[in-house]
């Protein structure tokens, strides 16, 4: 077994995380557009939209590189991440270079949007990432009835649960 | 060495003050973007190297390692983006 032949089959949590980041980006996008537009005017509005688009495409491309290559081999994953970094930086530069002379471009608005959106979305996403082997991607959503099915059973009046509750209470009294 | 000094001296004579400022800004912008990309490059290389090693040693934890790796890459990349923004500020503002 080597790095060049080992691959990671199965579901890829990176794609799930990237999709979630993009979803959050689309949620927070209108707010950023309002802020950009109110500070820098119409040019700021369009540049903010352009910046948000760049950041979301950047996340999507990073996840796509990792997801695709990790199914082939870990060596290719390393190569794709390193060259992917260069390619993505180059593409961001190219995207700015192509639009730098356009009337709707406001460089400060674009730069600020890229930094704020990138870091903001990452920090936001950190709250929803799970750090357990059972759920390697995102944390499972809370049940309608509370944190787990335990509360659901409790609400339905399951007698076993109540008995267990009594035992727990007695044990905790003993321990005290 | 003397040739370089001669070229710089001639360029200084040719360029007026505004031209020199533009040249300095362009040089600074280039350095800012270039140097800002080196650090994250090293960081991402180290991060991915360690993550790949972890996945090869423990394939059952690959999902968790991948998620952490992806977020780590994105955070490290933010440094390069900062350099890019500084480049924009120096060159185009």
Tab-separated table of C-alpha atoms in Angstrom, chain A residues 3 8 12-14 17 58 63 66 70 74 77-78 81-82 85 88-89 92-93 96-97 100 107-108 111-112 115 118-119 122 126 129 131 133 136, chain B residues 33 37 40-41 44-45 48-49 52 55-56 60-64 66-67 69-71 73-75 77-78 80-82 84-85 87-89 92-93:
chain	number	residue	atom	x	y	z
A	3	UNK	CA	0.404	6.924	-1.368
A	8	UNK	CA	-10.539	7.017	-0.555
A	12	UNK	CA	-16.843	12.615	0.348
A	13	UNK	CA	-17.593	14.954	3.261
A	14	UNK	CA	-15.618	17.792	1.628
A	17	UNK	CA	-19.065	20.995	3.529
A	58	UNK	CA	-13.170	29.239	-5.359
A	63	UNK	CA	-13.810	20.921	-3.071
A	66	UNK	CA	-10.176	17.252	-3.556
A	70	UNK	CA	-9.023	11.544	-3.567
A	74	UNK	CA	-3.692	10.208	-2.263
A	77	UNK	CA	-4.710	14.537	-4.055
A	78	UNK	CA	-1.471	16.183	-2.890
A	81	UNK	CA	-4.213	20.621	-3.848
A	82	UNK	CA	-0.841	22.267	-4.487
A	85	UNK	CA	-3.941	26.468	-5.097
A	88	UNK	CA	-7.209	29.136	-8.241
A	89	UNK	CA	-5.000	32.085	-7.308
A	92	UNK	CA	-8.849	34.975	-9.236
A	93	UNK	CA	-6.126	37.246	-10.576
A	96	UNK	CA	-9.836	40.684	-11.596
A	97	UNK	CA	-7.518	41.546	-14.509
A	100	UNK	CA	-10.269	45.915	-13.766
A	107	UNK	CA	-11.216	47.502	-6.533
A	108	UNK	CA	-11.554	48.278	-2.819
A	111	UNK	CA	-10.916	43.220	-2.193
A	112	UNK	CA	-12.879	43.783	0.998
A	115	UNK	CA	-11.580	38.816	2.449
A	118	UNK	CA	-14.013	34.097	2.609
A	119	UNK	CA	-13.152	34.383	6.296
A	122	UNK	CA	-15.255	29.765	7.005
A	126	UNK	CA	-16.742	25.885	11.629
A	129	UNK	CA	-18.607	20.918	11.243
A	131	UNK	CA	-15.382	16.352	14.751
A	133	UNK	CA	-15.771	9.616	13.150
A	136	UNK	CA	-17.141	13.215	9.373
B	33	UNK	CA	1.501	39.353	-3.991
B	37	UNK	CA	1.729	33.476	-1.868
B	40	UNK	CA	0.436	29.826	2.283
B	41	UNK	CA	2.127	27.626	-0.307
B	44	UNK	CA	-0.734	24.129	2.432
B	45	UNK	CA	2.040	21.777	1.390
B	48	UNK	CA	-1.811	18.351	2.965
B	49	UNK	CA	1.308	16.230	3.429
B	52	UNK	CA	-2.398	12.465	3.434
B	55	UNK	CA	-5.346	9.140	5.800
B	56	UNK	CA	-2.864	6.525	4.600
B	60	UNK	CA	-11.236	4.845	8.528
B	61	UNK	CA	-10.699	8.439	9.695
B	62	UNK	CA	-10.235	9.765	6.152
B	63	UNK	CA	-13.540	11.641	6.131
B	64	UNK	CA	-12.782	13.540	9.293
B	66	UNK	CA	-10.454	15.484	4.789
B	67	UNK	CA	-12.938	17.886	6.335
B	69	UNK	CA	-7.850	19.517	5.752
B	70	UNK	CA	-10.319	21.369	3.538
B	71	UNK	CA	-11.040	23.975	6.193
B	73	UNK	CA	-6.540	24.857	3.304
B	74	UNK	CA	-9.243	27.507	3.068
B	75	UNK	CA	-7.975	29.327	6.164
B	77	UNK	CA	-5.517	30.438	1.529
B	78	UNK	CA	-7.037	33.501	3.186
B	80	UNK	CA	-2.783	34.569	0.019
B	81	UNK	CA	-6.037	36.418	-0.623
B	82	UNK	CA	-4.921	39.115	1.818
B	84	UNK	CA	-3.898	39.721	-3.374
B	85	UNK	CA	-6.006	42.481	-1.849
B	87	UNK	CA	-1.691	44.016	-4.400
B	88	UNK	CA	-4.946	45.510	-5.667
B	89	UNK	CA	-4.709	48.390	-3.209
B	92	UNK	CA	-4.990	50.063	-8.672
B	93	UNK	CA	-6.104	52.428	-5.934
